[in-house]
Amino acid sequence: QVQLVESGGGLVQAGGSLRLSCAASGRTFSIYALGWFRQAPGKERDLVAAITRSGGTTYYADSVKGRFTISRDNAKNTVELQMNSLKPEDTATYYCAASMSWLSWRTTYEYWGQGTQVTVSS
C-alpha cells in the first residue's frame, strides 16, 4: 500500500503562482511514476503532469506546458507541482497519484491522495 498526502492548494489571482506538494509513504520503493491530476466540477479527471522514478522523463498536458513544472525528490518521497501564470481555467481539485507500472505510467495510477483545491480568480 501507498499513502499520498497533498498540500499547498488555495486561492490565487490570475497570473499568480502556487506550489503543490505531495508526500508518499508506505511501499514507496514500488512507485514508478508520480503524477498530478485535476478535476473541475462536471468534468473528467485529467492527467496534468507526471514524472518517472529517475526524474528523467516527464509528461505535461498541452494546457499547462510552459507554465507548470513537476519535480520529484526520491530521498524525501515527495513530488511537487510548481504552477505559474495561473488561469481561471486551472481551477480544479488537484490529486496526487502513484503509478506502479513502467509500461503504462501515463495512463494507469493505482494510488490516490485526497485532493487539494486550487481556485484561480479572474
Short mmCIF file of N, CA and C in Angstrom, two decimals:
data_model
loop_
_atom_site.label_atom_id
_atom_site.label_comp_id
_atom_site.label_asym_id
_atom_site.label_seq_id
_atom_site.Cartn_x
_atom_site.Cartn_y
_atom_site.Cartn_z
N GLN A 1 0.83 -1.20 0.00
CA GLN A 1 0.00 0.00 0.00
C GLN A 1 0.87 1.25 0.00
N VAL A 2 0.33 2.27 -0.64
CA VAL A 2 1.00 3.57 -0.70
C VAL A 2 -0.01 4.62 -0.24
N GLN A 3 0.45 5.52 0.59
CA GLN A 3 -0.38 6.63 1.03
C GLN A 3 0.19 7.93 0.46
N LEU A 4 -0.72 8.79 0.01
CA LEU A 4 -0.33 10.06 -0.58
C LEU A 4 -1.09 11.19 0.08
N VAL A 5 -0.36 12.23 0.47
CA VAL A 5 -0.99 13.38 1.12
C VAL A 5 -0.55 14.65 0.43
N GLU A 6 -1.53 15.39 -0.11
CA GLU A 6 -1.24 16.64 -0.81
C GLU A 6 -1.33 17.83 0.12
N SER A 7 -0.65 18.89 -0.26
CA SER A 7 -0.76 20.16 0.44
C SER A 7 -0.43 21.28 -0.54
N GLY A 8 -0.82 22.50 -0.18
CA GLY A 8 -0.39 23.66 -0.96
C GLY A 8 -1.45 24.31 -1.83
N GLY A 9 -2.66 23.77 -1.83
CA GLY A 9 -3.70 24.40 -2.63
C GLY A 9 -4.15 25.71 -2.00
N GLY A 10 -5.01 26.42 -2.71
CA GLY A 10 -5.53 27.66 -2.17
C GLY A 10 -6.15 28.54 -3.22
N LEU A 11 -6.34 29.80 -2.88
CA LEU A 11 -6.94 30.79 -3.77
C LEU A 11 -5.87 31.76 -4.23
N VAL A 12 -5.84 31.99 -5.52
CA VAL A 12 -4.84 32.90 -6.09
C VAL A 12 -5.47 33.67 -7.25
N GLN A 13 -4.97 34.85 -7.50
CA GLN A 13 -5.46 35.63 -8.63
C GLN A 13 -4.82 35.13 -9.92
N ALA A 14 -5.51 35.38 -11.00
CA ALA A 14 -4.98 35.02 -12.31
C ALA A 14 -3.61 35.66 -12.51
N GLY A 15 -2.69 34.87 -13.06
CA GLY A 15 -1.32 35.33 -13.24
C GLY A 15 -0.41 34.99 -12.09
N GLY A 16 -0.99 34.55 -11.00
CA GLY A 16 -0.22 34.21 -9.82
C GLY A 16 0.35 32.80 -9.87
N SER A 17 0.96 32.40 -8.75
CA SER A 17 1.62 31.10 -8.67
C SER A 17 1.20 30.36 -7.41
N LEU A 18 1.25 29.05 -7.51
CA LEU A 18 1.05 28.16 -6.37
C LEU A 18 1.98 26.98 -6.52
N ARG A 19 2.34 26.39 -5.38
CA ARG A 19 3.18 25.20 -5.39
C ARG A 19 2.47 24.11 -4.60
N LEU A 20 2.19 23.00 -5.27
CA LEU A 20 1.58 21.86 -4.63
C LEU A 20 2.65 20.86 -4.25
N SER A 21 2.44 20.21 -3.12
CA SER A 21 3.38 19.19 -2.67
C SER A 21 2.63 17.93 -2.30
N CYS A 22 3.26 16.79 -2.51
CA CYS A 22 2.65 15.50 -2.19
C CYS A 22 3.70 14.63 -1.52
N ALA A 23 3.36 14.11 -0.35
CA ALA A 23 4.26 13.23 0.37
C ALA A 23 3.76 11.80 0.28
N ALA A 24 4.62 10.90 -0.12
CA ALA A 24 4.28 9.49 -0.24
C ALA A 24 4.85 8.70 0.92
N SER A 25 4.12 7.70 1.36
CA SER A 25 4.59 6.81 2.41
C SER A 25 4.10 5.40 2.12
N GLY A 26 4.66 4.44 2.85
CA GLY A 26 4.31 3.04 2.62
C GLY A 26 5.31 2.40 1.67
N ARG A 27 4.83 1.64 0.70
CA ARG A 27 5.68 0.91 -0.24
C ARG A 27 6.18 1.83 -1.35
N THR A 28 6.87 2.87 -0.96
CA THR A 28 7.32 3.87 -1.94
C THR A 28 8.34 3.32 -2.90
N PHE A 29 9.05 2.27 -2.52
CA PHE A 29 10.06 1.69 -3.39
C PHE A 29 9.45 1.10 -4.66
N SER A 30 8.15 0.81 -4.61
CA SER A 30 7.48 0.20 -5.76
C SER A 30 6.85 1.22 -6.70
N ILE A 31 6.94 2.49 -6.35
CA ILE A 31 6.37 3.53 -7.20
C ILE A 31 7.26 3.76 -8.41
N TYR A 32 6.67 3.72 -9.60
CA TYR A 32 7.46 4.03 -10.80
C TYR A 32 7.32 5.50 -11.18
N ALA A 33 6.10 5.98 -11.16
CA ALA A 33 5.87 7.38 -11.54
C ALA A 33 4.89 8.03 -10.57
N LEU A 34 5.04 9.32 -10.44
CA LEU A 34 4.11 10.13 -9.66
C LEU A 34 3.51 11.17 -10.57
N GLY A 35 2.24 11.40 -10.39
CA GLY A 35 1.57 12.36 -11.26
C GLY A 35 0.60 13.25 -10.52
N TRP A 36 0.24 14.32 -11.21
CA TRP A 36 -0.78 15.23 -10.71
C TRP A 36 -1.94 15.23 -11.71
N PHE A 37 -3.12 14.96 -11.20
CA PHE A 37 -4.34 15.03 -11.97
C PHE A 37 -5.16 16.22 -11.46
N ARG A 38 -6.13 16.63 -12.26
CA ARG A 38 -7.06 17.64 -11.78
C ARG A 38 -8.46 17.33 -12.31
N GLN A 39 -9.43 17.77 -11.53
CA GLN A 39 -10.81 17.56 -11.91
C GLN A 39 -11.62 18.78 -11.53
N ALA A 40 -12.23 19.39 -12.53
CA ALA A 40 -13.13 20.52 -12.31
C ALA A 40 -14.56 19.99 -12.23
N PRO A 41 -15.45 20.73 -11.60
CA PRO A 41 -16.84 20.27 -11.48
C PRO A 41 -17.45 19.95 -12.84
N GLY A 42 -18.04 18.77 -12.95
CA GLY A 42 -18.70 18.37 -14.18
C GLY A 42 -17.77 17.89 -15.27
N LYS A 43 -16.48 17.79 -14.96
CA LYS A 43 -15.51 17.36 -15.97
C LYS A 43 -14.78 16.10 -15.51
N GLU A 44 -14.11 15.46 -16.45
CA GLU A 44 -13.35 14.27 -16.12
C GLU A 44 -12.05 14.63 -15.42
N ARG A 45 -11.51 13.64 -14.73
CA ARG A 45 -10.21 13.83 -14.10
C ARG A 45 -9.13 13.61 -15.15
N ASP A 46 -8.27 14.58 -15.34
CA ASP A 46 -7.24 14.51 -16.38
C ASP A 46 -5.84 14.59 -15.79
N LEU A 47 -4.93 13.91 -16.44
CA LEU A 47 -3.52 13.98 -16.04
C LEU A 47 -2.95 15.32 -16.47
N VAL A 48 -2.34 16.01 -15.52
CA VAL A 48 -1.76 17.33 -15.79
C VAL A 48 -0.26 17.21 -16.03
N ALA A 49 0.41 16.45 -15.15
CA ALA A 49 1.85 16.29 -15.25
C ALA A 49 2.25 15.01 -14.53
N ALA A 50 3.34 14.40 -14.98
CA ALA A 50 3.83 13.18 -14.35
C ALA A 50 5.34 13.12 -14.50
N ILE A 51 5.95 12.34 -13.60
CA ILE A 51 7.41 12.22 -13.62
C ILE A 51 7.78 10.81 -13.21
N THR A 52 8.75 10.24 -13.90
CA THR A 52 9.17 8.88 -13.61
C THR A 52 10.14 8.84 -12.42
N ARG A 53 10.46 7.63 -11.99
CA ARG A 53 11.27 7.43 -10.78
C ARG A 53 12.57 8.21 -10.82
N SER A 54 13.25 8.13 -11.94
CA SER A 54 14.55 8.79 -12.06
C SER A 54 14.42 10.30 -12.23
N GLY A 55 13.22 10.71 -12.59
CA GLY A 55 13.04 12.12 -12.90
C GLY A 55 13.46 12.47 -14.31
N GLY A 56 13.91 11.46 -15.05
CA GLY A 56 14.42 11.72 -16.38
C GLY A 56 13.36 11.90 -17.44
N THR A 57 12.16 11.43 -17.15
CA THR A 57 11.07 11.55 -18.11
C THR A 57 9.89 12.22 -17.44
N THR A 58 9.38 13.24 -18.11
CA THR A 58 8.21 13.94 -17.60
C THR A 58 7.15 14.01 -18.68
N TYR A 59 5.95 14.25 -18.24
CA TYR A 59 4.81 14.44 -19.15
C TYR A 59 4.06 15.67 -18.68
N TYR A 60 3.61 16.48 -19.64
CA TYR A 60 2.77 17.63 -19.34
C TYR A 60 1.61 17.67 -20.31
N ALA A 61 0.44 17.96 -19.81
CA ALA A 61 -0.69 18.21 -20.69
C ALA A 61 -0.42 19.49 -21.47
N ASP A 62 -0.93 19.54 -22.68
CA ASP A 62 -0.69 20.72 -23.53
C ASP A 62 -1.14 22.01 -22.85
N SER A 63 -2.20 21.92 -22.09
CA SER A 63 -2.78 23.12 -21.48
C SER A 63 -1.88 23.75 -20.41
N VAL A 64 -0.89 23.00 -19.92
CA VAL A 64 -0.04 23.55 -18.85
C VAL A 64 1.43 23.65 -19.24
N LYS A 65 1.77 23.21 -20.43
CA LYS A 65 3.17 23.27 -20.86
C LYS A 65 3.68 24.70 -20.82
N GLY A 66 4.87 24.85 -20.27
CA GLY A 66 5.47 26.18 -20.17
C GLY A 66 5.04 26.95 -18.94
N ARG A 67 4.03 26.46 -18.24
CA ARG A 67 3.54 27.15 -17.04
C ARG A 67 3.74 26.32 -15.77
N PHE A 68 3.61 25.02 -15.88
CA PHE A 68 3.72 24.12 -14.74
C PHE A 68 5.03 23.33 -14.84
N THR A 69 5.61 23.04 -13.67
CA THR A 69 6.82 22.23 -13.61
C THR A 69 6.67 21.19 -12.51
N ILE A 70 6.90 19.93 -12.87
CA ILE A 70 6.84 18.86 -11.89
C ILE A 70 8.25 18.45 -11.49
N SER A 71 8.43 18.16 -10.22
CA SER A 71 9.74 17.72 -9.74
C SER A 71 9.54 16.66 -8.66
N ARG A 72 10.59 15.89 -8.44
CA ARG A 72 10.48 14.75 -7.52
C ARG A 72 11.75 14.65 -6.68
N ASP A 73 11.59 14.35 -5.41
CA ASP A 73 12.71 14.12 -4.51
C ASP A 73 12.55 12.71 -3.93
N ASN A 74 13.28 11.76 -4.48
CA ASN A 74 13.13 10.37 -4.05
C ASN A 74 13.61 10.16 -2.62
N ALA A 75 14.57 10.93 -2.18
CA ALA A 75 15.06 10.80 -0.81
C ALA A 75 13.98 11.16 0.20
N LYS A 76 13.17 12.13 -0.16
CA LYS A 76 12.10 12.58 0.74
C LYS A 76 10.75 11.98 0.38
N ASN A 77 10.71 11.24 -0.72
CA ASN A 77 9.45 10.65 -1.21
C ASN A 77 8.39 11.72 -1.42
N THR A 78 8.78 12.77 -2.10
CA THR A 78 7.84 13.85 -2.38
C THR A 78 7.84 14.18 -3.87
N VAL A 79 6.73 14.73 -4.31
CA VAL A 79 6.62 15.26 -5.66
C VAL A 79 5.94 16.62 -5.54
N GLU A 80 6.41 17.57 -6.33
CA GLU A 80 5.86 18.92 -6.27
C GLU A 80 5.43 19.37 -7.66
N LEU A 81 4.48 20.26 -7.66
CA LEU A 81 4.00 20.86 -8.91
C LEU A 81 4.04 22.37 -8.73
N GLN A 82 4.95 23.00 -9.43
CA GLN A 82 5.03 24.45 -9.42
C GLN A 82 4.14 24.98 -10.54
N MET A 83 3.17 25.80 -10.16
CA MET A 83 2.21 26.31 -11.13
C MET A 83 2.35 27.82 -11.23
N ASN A 84 2.75 28.29 -12.40
CA ASN A 84 2.92 29.71 -12.66
C ASN A 84 1.92 30.19 -13.69
N SER A 85 1.76 31.48 -13.77
CA SER A 85 0.85 32.10 -14.75
C SER A 85 -0.52 31.42 -14.72
N LEU A 86 -1.04 31.27 -13.54
CA LEU A 86 -2.30 30.54 -13.39
C LEU A 86 -3.46 31.27 -14.05
N LYS A 87 -4.37 30.48 -14.58
CA LYS A 87 -5.54 30.99 -15.28
C LYS A 87 -6.80 30.50 -14.56
N PRO A 88 -7.91 31.20 -14.72
CA PRO A 88 -9.16 30.74 -14.10
C PRO A 88 -9.51 29.30 -14.49
N GLU A 89 -9.17 28.91 -15.72
CA GLU A 89 -9.48 27.55 -16.17
C GLU A 89 -8.61 26.49 -15.49
N ASP A 90 -7.63 26.89 -14.71
CA ASP A 90 -6.84 25.94 -13.92
C ASP A 90 -7.55 25.57 -12.62
N THR A 91 -8.65 26.25 -12.33
CA THR A 91 -9.41 25.96 -11.11
C THR A 91 -9.92 24.53 -11.13
N ALA A 92 -9.58 23.78 -10.09
CA ALA A 92 -9.96 22.37 -10.01
C ALA A 92 -9.49 21.80 -8.68
N THR A 93 -9.91 20.59 -8.42
CA THR A 93 -9.30 19.82 -7.34
C THR A 93 -8.13 19.05 -7.94
N TYR A 94 -6.97 19.19 -7.32
CA TYR A 94 -5.76 18.55 -7.81
C TYR A 94 -5.44 17.34 -6.95
N TYR A 95 -5.16 16.23 -7.63
CA TYR A 95 -4.88 14.97 -6.96
C TYR A 95 -3.47 14.49 -7.30
N CYS A 96 -2.78 14.05 -6.28
CA CYS A 96 -1.51 13.37 -6.46
C CYS A 96 -1.81 11.88 -6.63
N ALA A 97 -1.05 11.22 -7.50
CA ALA A 97 -1.30 9.80 -7.75
C ALA A 97 0.01 9.08 -8.03
N ALA A 98 0.01 7.78 -7.74
CA ALA A 98 1.21 6.96 -7.93
C ALA A 98 0.92 5.81 -8.89
N SER A 99 1.85 5.62 -9.81
CA SER A 99 1.75 4.52 -10.76
C SER A 99 2.85 3.50 -10.48
N MET A 100 2.47 2.24 -10.49
CA MET A 100 3.43 1.15 -10.25
C MET A 100 3.94 0.56 -11.55
N SER A 101 3.46 1.04 -12.68
CA SER A 101 3.73 0.41 -13.95
C SER A 101 4.65 1.22 -14.83
N TRP A 102 5.80 0.63 -15.19
CA TRP A 102 6.70 1.33 -16.11
C TRP A 102 6.17 1.28 -17.54
N LEU A 103 5.21 0.36 -17.79
CA LEU A 103 4.64 0.24 -19.13
C LEU A 103 3.52 1.26 -19.37
N SER A 104 2.74 1.52 -18.34
CA SER A 104 1.55 2.34 -18.55
C SER A 104 1.46 3.49 -17.57
N TRP A 105 2.61 4.09 -17.26
CA TRP A 105 2.62 5.14 -16.24
C TRP A 105 1.91 6.40 -16.70
N ARG A 106 1.63 6.53 -17.97
CA ARG A 106 0.90 7.71 -18.42
C ARG A 106 -0.60 7.51 -18.33
N THR A 107 -1.05 6.30 -18.08
CA THR A 107 -2.49 6.05 -18.07
C THR A 107 -3.01 5.32 -16.84
N THR A 108 -2.18 4.63 -16.12
CA THR A 108 -2.64 3.78 -15.02
C THR A 108 -2.03 4.18 -13.70
N TYR A 109 -2.88 4.62 -12.79
CA TYR A 109 -2.46 5.05 -11.46
C TYR A 109 -3.27 4.31 -10.40
N GLU A 110 -2.57 3.66 -9.48
CA GLU A 110 -3.23 2.77 -8.53
C GLU A 110 -3.56 3.45 -7.19
N TYR A 111 -2.81 4.46 -6.83
CA TYR A 111 -2.99 5.08 -5.52
C TYR A 111 -3.21 6.58 -5.69
N TRP A 112 -4.09 7.10 -4.83
CA TRP A 112 -4.51 8.49 -4.97
C TRP A 112 -4.50 9.20 -3.63
N GLY A 113 -4.20 10.49 -3.67
CA GLY A 113 -4.36 11.32 -2.50
C GLY A 113 -5.79 11.80 -2.38
N GLN A 114 -6.04 12.58 -1.36
CA GLN A 114 -7.41 13.03 -1.09
C GLN A 114 -7.79 14.27 -1.89
N GLY A 115 -6.82 14.91 -2.48
CA GLY A 115 -7.08 16.08 -3.31
C GLY A 115 -6.90 17.38 -2.56
N THR A 116 -6.53 18.42 -3.30
CA THR A 116 -6.41 19.76 -2.73
C THR A 116 -7.00 20.75 -3.73
N GLN A 117 -7.74 21.70 -3.23
CA GLN A 117 -8.46 22.64 -4.10
C GLN A 117 -7.56 23.79 -4.52
N VAL A 118 -7.60 24.07 -5.82
CA VAL A 118 -6.92 25.24 -6.37
C VAL A 118 -7.99 26.10 -7.05
N THR A 119 -8.08 27.34 -6.62
CA THR A 119 -9.05 28.27 -7.19
C THR A 119 -8.32 29.49 -7.70
N VAL A 120 -8.53 29.80 -8.98
CA VAL A 120 -7.88 30.95 -9.60
C VAL A 120 -8.96 31.97 -9.96
N SER A 121 -8.88 33.12 -9.36
CA SER A 121 -9.89 34.16 -9.61
C SER A 121 -9.43 35.07 -10.74
N SER A 122 -10.43 35.56 -11.48
CA SER A 122 -10.10 36.43 -12.63
C SER A 122 -10.03 37.89 -12.22
#
